[in-house]
XYZ file of C-alpha atoms in Angstrom:
681
model
C -93.481 -33.630 50.403
C -94.944 -34.274 47.026
C -91.368 -36.011 44.981
C -91.600 -33.627 41.996
C -91.356 -31.020 44.804
C -88.256 -32.794 46.136
C -86.946 -33.210 43.240
C -87.387 -29.389 42.606
C -85.110 -28.139 45.740
C -83.145 -30.686 44.920
C -82.013 -29.120 41.948
C -82.084 -25.946 43.479
C -79.392 -26.799 45.929
C -77.885 -28.343 42.793
C -77.677 -24.928 40.741
C -76.320 -23.082 44.650
C -73.681 -25.239 44.443
C -72.673 -25.103 41.176
C -72.172 -20.963 41.598
C -69.823 -21.845 44.956
C -68.365 -23.653 43.649
C -68.225 -21.270 40.170
C -66.852 -18.492 42.743
C -65.024 -20.728 44.528
C -62.860 -21.919 41.621
C -62.727 -17.879 40.254
C -61.224 -16.960 43.332
C -58.630 -19.717 43.303
C -57.872 -18.732 39.567
C -57.379 -15.344 40.746
C -55.090 -16.740 43.713
C -53.011 -18.596 41.343
C -52.331 -16.170 38.939
C -50.679 -13.837 42.165
C -48.787 -16.553 43.490
C -47.803 -16.744 39.536
C -46.293 -13.446 39.565
C -45.093 -13.223 42.978
C -42.588 -16.067 41.920
C -41.749 -14.146 38.551
C -40.904 -11.559 40.482
C -38.954 -12.925 42.665
C -37.151 -15.032 40.006
C -36.125 -11.976 38.515
C -34.250 -10.653 41.298
C -32.578 -14.398 42.026
C -31.730 -13.973 38.553
C -30.291 -10.249 38.850
C -28.122 -11.888 42.097
C -26.935 -14.579 39.782
C -25.993 -12.504 37.084
C -24.207 -9.332 39.548
C -22.096 -12.752 41.218
C -21.466 -14.188 37.274
C -19.606 -10.824 36.354
C -18.488 -10.364 39.738
C -16.432 -13.013 39.458
C -15.481 -12.171 35.885
C -14.413 -8.492 37.040
C -11.967 -9.816 39.505
C -10.467 -12.163 36.817
C -9.485 -9.955 34.577
C -8.685 -7.397 37.834
C -11.303 -4.802 36.872
C -11.252 -2.344 39.754
C -13.280 0.097 37.586
C -17.278 -0.785 38.862
C -17.931 -2.502 41.887
C -20.353 -4.702 42.720
C -23.034 -2.626 43.566
C -22.841 -0.115 40.907
C -23.333 -3.378 38.819
C -26.275 -4.251 40.781
C -27.334 -1.017 40.038
C -27.203 -1.007 36.325
C -28.542 -4.461 36.208
C -31.439 -3.461 38.077
C -32.462 -0.349 35.969
C -31.851 -2.364 32.651
C -34.782 -4.733 33.681
C -36.474 -1.707 35.538
C -36.775 -0.409 32.441
C -37.559 -3.374 30.536
C -40.427 -4.196 33.293
C -41.700 -0.745 32.367
C -41.982 -0.407 28.577
C -41.743 -3.624 27.324
C -44.061 -5.899 29.411
C -47.983 -5.003 28.078
C -49.958 -3.916 30.619
C -53.667 -4.961 31.453
C -56.623 -2.761 33.943
C -56.787 -3.502 37.655
C -60.237 -4.732 38.879
C -61.465 -2.256 40.496
C -64.893 -0.872 42.646
C -65.758 2.786 43.483
C -65.850 3.286 47.369
C -67.140 6.705 49.083
C -66.204 7.351 52.533
C -69.505 7.937 54.981
C -69.821 12.086 54.878
C -68.853 11.612 59.168
C -65.386 9.667 58.175
C -62.234 11.128 60.666
C -59.885 10.240 57.959
C -58.592 12.276 55.032
C -56.496 11.852 52.057
C -52.879 12.101 54.369
C -54.315 9.852 56.940
C -56.011 6.732 55.322
C -57.707 4.247 57.478
C -55.599 0.231 57.692
C -58.293 -1.365 56.236
C -61.889 -1.071 54.217
C -63.962 -2.966 54.780
C -67.650 -2.586 52.301
C -71.018 -3.154 53.399
C -73.118 -4.589 50.671
C -77.017 -5.828 51.496
C -78.012 -8.893 54.092
C -78.675 -11.137 50.509
C -77.317 -10.094 47.575
C -79.350 -11.352 44.481
C -77.396 -14.072 42.141
C -78.784 -15.085 38.496
C -80.927 -17.501 39.773
C -82.905 -15.230 41.639
C -82.128 -16.839 45.038
C -80.070 -14.941 46.988
C -77.575 -16.012 49.193
C -75.967 -14.862 52.808
C -73.365 -12.143 51.961
C -69.787 -12.369 52.620
C -67.600 -9.577 53.722
C -63.795 -9.271 52.269
C -61.190 -6.352 53.900
C -58.505 -4.641 51.577
C -55.176 -3.598 53.665
C -53.771 -0.079 52.595
C -51.318 -0.191 49.519
C -51.033 3.224 48.458
C -52.104 5.795 46.321
C -52.854 4.683 43.152
C -51.108 6.676 40.228
C -52.703 5.201 37.195
C -55.295 2.608 36.548
C -53.601 0.697 32.950
C -50.690 -0.654 35.127
C -49.274 -4.593 34.656
C -49.467 -6.634 36.613
C -45.755 -7.215 37.748
C -45.043 -3.778 37.951
C -47.413 -3.282 40.440
C -45.476 -6.463 42.521
C -42.053 -5.528 41.176
C -42.257 -3.489 44.484
C -41.730 -3.937 48.082
C -43.114 -3.611 51.766
C -40.980 -1.029 52.685
C -40.952 -2.839 56.410
C -39.367 -5.960 54.732
C -36.061 -3.685 53.942
C -36.625 -2.603 58.308
C -38.167 -5.938 59.925
C -36.087 -8.763 57.362
C -32.694 -6.426 55.018
C -30.942 -3.888 57.369
C -30.541 -6.308 60.490
C -27.954 -8.483 59.118
C -26.436 -5.880 57.028
C -26.648 -3.818 60.488
C -25.467 -7.086 62.684
C -22.356 -8.032 60.315
C -20.940 -4.518 60.427
C -20.588 -4.840 63.637
C -19.887 -8.196 64.587
C -16.493 -8.103 61.612
C -15.681 -4.774 63.070
C -11.830 -4.681 63.578
C -11.937 -3.152 67.210
C -8.451 -2.126 67.255
C -8.408 0.432 64.577
C -11.505 1.603 65.514
C -10.965 1.952 68.922
C -7.411 3.962 68.321
C -9.817 5.925 65.634
C -12.898 5.930 67.961
C -12.897 10.144 68.793
C -12.235 10.595 65.595
C -15.301 8.648 63.929
C -17.627 9.577 66.955
C -16.757 13.271 65.910
C -17.014 12.080 62.102
C -20.486 9.777 62.519
C -22.678 11.793 65.563
C -21.666 15.585 65.405
C -21.036 15.652 61.201
C -24.194 13.746 60.771
C -26.594 16.284 63.068
C -24.742 19.240 61.283
C -24.577 17.754 57.581
C -28.226 17.118 58.185
C -29.092 20.571 59.804
C -27.164 22.539 56.701
C -28.745 20.130 53.891
C -32.212 21.316 55.604
C -31.572 24.633 55.820
C -29.995 24.831 52.487
C -32.883 22.869 50.232
C -36.035 25.029 52.536
C -33.598 27.788 50.981
C -33.836 26.263 47.560
C -37.949 25.362 48.139
C -39.047 28.574 48.649
C -37.651 29.767 45.062
C -38.998 27.045 43.212
C -42.727 27.146 41.305
C -45.469 27.287 44.421
C -47.270 23.838 43.410
C -43.525 22.335 45.060
C -42.962 24.856 47.129
C -46.227 24.933 49.007
C -46.061 21.064 50.090
C -43.279 21.927 51.371
C -42.180 22.478 55.469
C -38.783 23.171 57.170
C -39.360 19.783 58.691
C -39.775 17.973 56.052
C -36.679 19.419 54.186
C -34.844 18.685 57.467
C -35.730 15.101 57.461
C -34.322 14.975 53.973
C -30.855 16.227 55.450
C -31.640 13.542 58.005
C -31.967 10.797 55.557
C -29.898 11.647 52.999
C -26.761 12.658 55.209
C -25.281 8.677 56.511
C -22.773 7.172 53.701
C -22.484 3.702 52.939
C -19.019 3.802 50.975
C -18.594 0.121 50.046
C -17.878 0.358 47.036
C -14.757 2.568 48.608
C -14.199 0.149 51.239
C -13.909 -2.904 49.307
C -10.894 -0.919 46.652
C -8.956 -0.596 50.222
C -8.767 -3.998 50.949
C -7.324 -4.792 48.286
C -4.897 -2.514 47.762
C -3.865 -2.163 51.144
C -4.519 1.529 52.412
C -3.994 2.954 55.437
C -5.400 1.162 57.830
C -6.631 4.337 59.774
C -7.712 6.233 57.105
C -9.862 2.242 56.249
C -10.892 2.565 60.111
C -12.673 5.890 59.650
C -14.116 5.625 57.105
C -15.659 2.325 58.123
C -16.297 3.825 61.570
C -18.479 6.534 60.280
C -20.605 5.040 58.437
C -21.305 1.690 60.061
C -22.347 4.808 63.208
C -24.061 7.301 60.929
C -26.438 5.050 59.686
C -28.025 4.812 62.951
C -27.453 8.035 64.173
C -29.506 9.187 61.321
C -32.213 6.860 61.879
C -32.672 7.975 65.385
C -32.590 11.558 63.950
C -34.980 10.881 61.524
C -36.855 9.984 64.001
C -36.402 12.919 66.306
C -37.604 14.792 63.802
C -40.420 13.133 62.823
C -41.415 13.158 66.931
C -40.738 16.855 67.175
C -44.111 17.945 65.433
C -46.520 14.423 66.477
C -45.299 14.728 69.949
C -44.217 18.649 71.189
C -45.173 21.369 68.642
C -47.862 23.144 69.109
C -48.141 24.690 65.213
C -45.498 22.622 63.890
C -43.316 25.808 63.601
C -39.460 26.441 65.645
C -40.407 26.164 69.719
C -37.162 26.218 71.647
C -38.991 23.535 74.035
C -40.009 21.692 71.546
C -36.513 21.825 70.200
C -34.641 20.645 73.426
C -36.983 17.783 73.424
C -36.665 16.279 70.561
C -32.425 16.371 71.229
C -33.780 14.899 74.567
C -35.533 11.996 72.206
C -32.225 11.603 70.238
C -30.047 11.060 73.458
C -32.609 9.134 75.296
C -33.957 6.727 71.992
C -29.931 6.438 71.132
C -28.831 5.168 74.379
C -31.581 2.942 75.174
C -31.334 1.668 72.014
C -27.694 0.438 72.346
C -28.177 -0.165 76.144
C -30.460 -2.843 74.722
C -28.081 -4.756 72.427
C -25.434 -4.217 74.949
C -27.329 -6.097 76.629
C -28.730 -8.865 74.846
C -25.270 -9.081 74.057
C -23.641 -9.707 77.240
C -26.856 -11.856 77.763
C -25.887 -14.499 75.155
C -22.290 -14.337 75.853
C -23.689 -15.615 79.397
C -25.392 -18.643 78.229
C -22.379 -19.674 75.621
C -19.890 -19.399 79.105
C -22.427 -21.389 81.650
C -24.192 -23.907 79.438
C -22.859 -27.161 77.474
C -24.494 -25.624 74.177
C -21.489 -25.825 72.471
C -21.525 -29.369 72.625
C -23.783 -28.936 69.654
C -23.226 -26.497 67.621
C -25.768 -25.972 65.279
C -28.028 -25.453 68.608
C -25.450 -23.173 69.468
C -25.511 -21.331 65.978
C -28.479 -20.864 66.015
C -29.447 -19.509 69.557
C -26.453 -16.660 68.403
C -28.596 -15.872 65.672
C -32.071 -15.896 67.368
C -30.524 -14.113 69.790
C -28.767 -11.338 67.965
C -32.314 -10.773 66.124
C -34.257 -10.564 69.192
C -31.862 -7.206 70.073
C -33.348 -5.172 66.720
C -37.065 -7.094 68.069
C -36.822 -5.603 71.023
C -35.255 -2.934 70.575
C -38.254 -1.709 67.983
C -41.299 -3.067 69.913
C -40.013 -0.510 72.939
C -40.097 2.584 70.221
C -36.536 2.095 70.654
C -33.897 2.034 66.994
C -33.331 -1.540 66.263
C -30.723 -0.776 63.872
C -28.547 1.216 67.025
C -29.883 -1.953 69.404
C -28.812 -4.923 66.444
C -25.462 -2.995 65.949
C -23.904 -2.725 69.634
C -25.364 -6.431 69.837
C -22.853 -7.362 66.930
C -19.885 -5.882 68.563
C -20.967 -7.310 71.878
C -20.946 -10.682 70.096
C -17.865 -10.727 68.772
C -16.358 -9.068 71.685
C -18.026 -11.601 74.563
C -19.723 -14.381 72.508
C -17.433 -15.484 70.180
C -14.760 -16.612 72.243
C -17.650 -19.236 73.940
C -18.043 -20.608 70.750
C -17.150 -23.797 69.730
C -15.039 -23.417 66.202
C -17.806 -25.033 64.517
C -19.677 -21.892 65.458
C -17.732 -19.396 65.100
C -16.786 -20.323 61.403
C -20.541 -20.904 60.269
C -21.665 -17.350 62.029
C -19.044 -15.501 60.525
C -19.243 -16.598 56.731
C -23.523 -17.342 57.747
C -23.113 -13.017 58.509
C -20.950 -12.546 55.628
C -23.128 -14.225 52.813
C -26.573 -12.313 54.063
C -24.239 -9.378 54.204
C -23.324 -9.682 50.341
C -26.956 -11.421 49.034
C -28.375 -7.853 51.413
C -26.802 -5.186 50.061
C -26.185 -6.257 46.159
C -30.562 -7.231 46.371
C -30.977 -3.388 47.580
C -28.655 -2.074 45.317
C -30.962 -3.684 42.972
C -33.886 -2.970 44.000
C -32.855 0.782 43.932
C -32.509 0.744 40.015
C -35.536 -1.566 39.620
C -37.669 0.450 41.574
C -36.599 3.852 39.636
C -39.057 1.893 36.881
C -41.400 0.502 38.714
C -42.220 2.048 41.101
C -45.632 3.798 41.090
C -44.901 7.185 42.890
C -41.685 8.553 41.946
C -41.898 12.390 41.588
C -38.884 13.873 39.191
C -38.839 17.287 39.642
C -35.541 18.682 37.991
C -34.941 21.978 40.191
C -35.076 19.958 43.541
C -33.069 17.164 42.174
C -30.847 19.743 41.472
C -30.895 21.103 44.610
C -30.697 17.868 46.404
C -27.624 17.005 44.369
C -25.594 20.227 45.498
C -27.159 20.656 49.320
C -25.323 16.771 50.106
C -22.071 17.609 48.763
C -21.748 21.156 50.583
C -23.738 18.840 53.773
C -20.684 16.175 53.379
C -18.003 18.770 53.490
C -19.577 20.614 56.756
C -19.348 16.994 58.044
C -15.478 16.161 56.965
C -12.923 19.686 57.219
C -14.234 21.917 60.073
C -15.220 18.709 62.365
C -10.769 17.875 61.253
C -9.352 21.259 61.858
C -11.458 20.626 65.389
C -10.086 17.322 66.100
C -6.132 18.204 64.895
C -5.961 21.077 67.393
C -5.314 18.196 69.796
C -5.354 14.779 67.915
C -1.897 13.440 67.497
C -0.978 12.901 64.779
C -3.179 14.714 62.870
C -5.025 14.307 59.671
C -3.375 14.931 56.613
C -5.131 17.305 54.289
C -5.678 14.299 51.197
C -6.863 11.671 54.057
C -9.311 14.497 54.289
C -10.156 14.564 50.889
C -10.488 11.076 51.340
C -13.034 11.184 53.675
C -14.837 13.850 51.886
C -14.587 11.368 48.986
C -16.260 8.829 50.909
C -19.706 10.038 51.174
C -21.583 7.347 48.887
C -24.845 7.444 50.037
C -26.832 3.815 49.926
C -28.745 1.094 51.645
C -29.526 3.281 54.534
C -30.875 6.755 52.765
C -32.922 5.176 50.301
C -34.494 2.722 53.159
C -35.440 5.762 55.141
C -36.929 7.754 51.905
C -39.139 4.628 50.576
C -40.938 4.199 54.378
C -43.285 6.964 53.522
C -44.628 8.042 50.292
C -47.827 9.679 50.450
C -47.280 12.954 49.974
C -45.313 15.028 47.007
C -42.754 16.471 48.779
C -41.852 13.028 50.047
C -42.140 11.300 46.829
C -40.099 14.322 45.339
C -37.521 13.215 48.441
C -37.384 9.309 46.957
C -37.011 10.162 43.543
C -33.996 12.243 44.641
C -32.556 10.050 47.017
C -32.284 7.351 44.724
C -30.818 9.497 41.686
C -28.244 10.533 43.925
C -27.507 7.201 45.565
C -26.691 5.795 41.452
C -25.368 8.502 40.657
C -22.380 7.897 43.504
C -22.198 4.591 44.129
C -21.727 4.357 40.030
C -19.448 7.615 39.012
C -17.798 8.313 42.600
C -17.915 4.231 42.980
C -16.044 3.892 40.155
C -13.572 6.313 40.983
C -12.097 5.598 43.723
C -8.716 4.330 42.174
C -8.369 7.720 40.643
C -8.946 9.624 43.617
C -6.630 7.639 45.703
C -3.768 8.069 42.695
C -4.384 12.217 42.460
C -4.634 12.695 46.696
C -1.053 11.113 46.143
C -2.620 8.121 49.178
C 0.429 5.013 49.849
C -1.357 1.620 48.987
C 0.068 -1.662 49.734
C 1.038 -1.319 53.000
C -0.868 -4.391 54.697
C -4.340 -5.287 56.426
C -3.566 -8.093 57.913
C -6.546 -9.860 59.504
C -6.299 -8.482 63.718
C -6.437 -12.325 64.747
C -3.214 -13.134 63.147
C -1.126 -10.012 64.434
C 2.248 -10.542 66.245
C 3.104 -8.260 68.595
C 5.751 -7.069 66.966
C 4.236 -6.156 63.553
C 4.664 -2.292 62.619
C 1.527 -1.406 61.744
C 1.097 1.338 59.153
C -0.453 4.844 60.471
C -1.620 8.184 59.180
C 1.301 9.836 60.377
C 3.327 7.806 58.462
C 1.393 8.613 55.007
C 3.049 12.433 55.084
C 6.060 14.499 54.771
C 5.054 16.126 58.102
C 8.211 13.992 60.053
C 7.825 11.595 62.318
C 6.069 11.946 65.457
C 6.131 9.733 68.799
C 5.933 6.114 68.084
C 6.895 6.752 65.065
C 9.864 3.703 62.822
C 13.109 4.401 61.988
C 14.468 1.587 59.571
C 18.362 2.348 59.579
C 20.295 0.543 56.661
C 23.379 -0.539 57.404
C 26.598 -2.698 55.847
C 26.786 -6.252 55.943
C 30.542 -7.138 55.905
C 30.973 -7.566 52.319
C 29.929 -4.170 51.774
C 26.866 -5.089 50.795
C 23.244 -3.996 52.433
C 20.976 -7.020 52.771
C 17.406 -7.212 54.104
C 17.981 -9.330 57.450
C 21.120 -6.352 58.560
C 18.240 -3.564 59.278
C 18.397 -2.087 62.641
C 14.638 -0.987 63.473
C 14.419 1.069 65.804
C 11.989 3.161 67.685
C 11.240 6.485 69.350
C 9.995 6.827 73.461
C 7.137 8.908 72.980
C 7.594 11.897 75.797
C 7.031 12.127 79.173
C 3.530 11.389 79.821
C 2.214 12.269 76.455
C 1.038 8.654 74.893
C -0.272 8.261 78.653
C -2.601 11.585 78.377
C -3.730 10.414 75.449
C -4.804 6.404 76.665
C -5.893 7.110 80.340
C -10.051 6.678 79.330
C -8.860 3.756 77.008
C -6.105 2.419 79.772
C -9.643 2.377 82.124
C -11.823 1.245 79.867
C -9.944 -1.857 78.693
C -8.840 -2.605 82.649
C -12.253 -2.741 83.973
C -13.178 -5.535 80.545
C -10.099 -7.506 81.382
C -10.537 -7.907 84.718
C -14.227 -8.149 84.840
C -16.239 -7.650 81.661
C -14.584 -11.008 80.392
C -13.448 -12.938 83.090
C -17.880 -12.845 83.603
C -18.802 -13.188 80.304
C -16.158 -15.384 79.448
C -13.357 -17.943 79.835
C -10.221 -15.606 80.185
C -8.332 -15.083 82.742
C -7.934 -13.805 85.670
C -10.266 -15.211 87.794
C -13.569 -13.418 89.116
C -11.761 -15.488 92.663
C -8.250 -12.896 92.032
C -10.099 -9.651 90.468
C -13.806 -9.117 92.896
C -13.203 -8.316 96.700
C -12.717 -10.359 99.274
C -16.934 -9.911 100.102
C -17.313 -11.252 97.058
C -15.667 -14.267 96.630
C -18.818 -16.669 96.915
C -20.342 -15.101 94.237
C -17.424 -14.979 92.628
C -17.195 -19.310 93.061
C -20.146 -19.078 91.789
C -19.255 -16.790 88.454
C -16.074 -18.628 87.901
C -15.804 -22.101 85.262
C -13.590 -25.103 86.026
C -11.731 -23.883 82.566
C -11.079 -20.301 83.574
C -9.081 -21.988 86.331
C -7.625 -24.828 84.713
C -6.308 -22.914 81.508
C -3.425 -20.649 80.808
C -2.301 -17.278 81.177
C -3.823 -15.612 78.266
C -4.770 -18.464 76.333
C -7.637 -17.066 75.118
C -5.752 -14.579 73.282
C -5.326 -17.024 69.772
C -8.384 -16.979 69.833
C -10.492 -13.923 70.677
C -12.240 -12.107 67.043
C -10.039 -9.173 68.575
C -7.140 -10.627 70.663
C -4.732 -7.368 69.740
C -7.628 -5.054 70.531
C -5.394 -1.543 71.453
C -8.028 -1.199 74.610
C -6.200 -4.194 76.260
C -2.692 -3.347 78.712
C 0.231 -3.343 76.785
C 1.853 -6.262 76.154
C 5.596 -6.986 76.376
C 7.943 -5.882 73.019
C 10.136 -8.738 72.741
C 13.864 -6.478 72.573
C 15.426 -9.372 70.381
C 13.784 -11.073 67.424
C 14.259 -14.611 65.701
C 14.752 -13.361 61.736
C 13.365 -17.102 61.534
C 10.124 -15.932 62.254
C 10.886 -13.469 59.414
C 13.189 -14.830 56.698
C 13.232 -18.421 57.824
C 16.467 -19.901 56.860
C 18.751 -17.250 58.084
C 20.784 -17.649 60.820
C 22.883 -15.829 63.656
C 21.526 -12.746 62.424
C 19.083 -10.807 64.927
C 16.564 -7.843 64.938
C 16.784 -5.040 67.428
C 13.447 -3.872 67.936
C 13.188 -0.774 71.252
C 10.382 0.773 72.818
C 7.707 0.485 69.831
C 4.680 2.380 71.110
C 2.529 5.019 70.442
C -1.723 6.044 69.944
C -3.542 7.216 67.575
C -6.355 8.200 69.927
């Protein structure tokens, strides 16, 4: 080869390299731009959360109660979303037209996950040479509404799976881990009725009414809705998220049983709504032939609901118990950091395992949190106890406020909103009626056998506390391909914003208007004294004193002056057999828990060698630790996360209490407390 020919080949090689390097530089620049936009997007939400935190501090310092932190986050999100939408410059998104092959099996409603473009084997470049083709894959994002959009406008929306896999799990786990189980189980019957029966009934009422309203709307919208679509809307709008109301309850120390019913219902109806919406989606896909009502398909869907909920609960409980066993029989507590990491990973694994097996991770992680608090918490070191409590409290705070901030931002930046005024009005009306159907008829049925009954002002407050929140929005934004789902998202977002801002801000006025007593004390369960008088539901009514209520009698002192330490505190004894009948199931579970489950999963006494039958003694000795033999009885009760859980066996009540424990400095006085009993089950 001559030098001239060699130089020519070398020159062409350099040109090819330059073209290749130029393409790489362009791609690097594009990647850098996308990275900057992602960073700006995250910076916006970080600044919003920071501003929310600072404003919350100002509100707490100034004792402002008419706006809660979640409402504040929504308002800030709306402001920033409007700025992004209308004040930012727009640029055209680069695109090429791709037409599907004639024999493709995909259509508009079922788009492919990935698009792969076919080009010739060789691509001609400007220098006249050809280079091998590179194949690029594009993942499905969603329908493009407008090609003239701002890059940050597109990036300000997140993949809905981020909500379900990253943001929701710590919120739900915190609800179970920090649940005040004493009052939760005291009102378990009412909570289960409102959360399970009430949520299903509310979804059915909303779905039926919305279907009737949709048929009266213009044909363009009515044709895109089926009864299953409106029933799905009823399922997603039924769960409540009364964060604002509960925060005000805590500040004003409202009745603990009212607090427990509202909080317990909101915890469980999130899980129920998620399972119910999944059952509705599976109805047409798995069971129904033509999409209409079929009794066999309906029964199969109910079976799906019960089976998925039960199995998800079982997965969460088993993971919680397995974590308790690991922390009991290992010395991982000697390294608190590793112990805390194991606790967090096992708790998140409950969510992922349920999702992998097509169950409901929200249900699993909720009951995993309850089991972790009831069993695993007792095995943790003091550092790990404080760390896990504070960690999940922080994650819950940030995740909740992020979701409400995102709801506000997405009202302007999310490209697939569909504003239909008639559908929005119908959504507000039916969601209100559905909440009323949930509370009032079921409260009437509960009061037929509940002692004491739920008073009417408490029922009104339960109705008022039906704010919508994170779960409703997450379910609505998960699928927005069709016009019907887009209308659901828009309506759901507006209902969430209106209830959080308006109802949440009016919670204090509602308490005053309904004459619900405040300042009654909601002390932490760990600090409960065995003789403490817990204010109960019946004490807020004028319907008399049911059995078990406290009677305070004022007497005269020696000099004729009534003094606080001269009170005689007496309690009426319940009628024979009444309390026992009401608490029979609770006592059975309490006996099983205290004599089998807690000795098995924690270091609690009595040891299994004393409670299991004799033929199981070898197994009992293996499952009992040295610590259980050596520690004193009930030494764990002061550190248990729910030490005064009402399901435990009744503790002896002192008939004479040293007033020094209540009023230091007093001498030669006693307070008589006799027969303090009672149950709200």
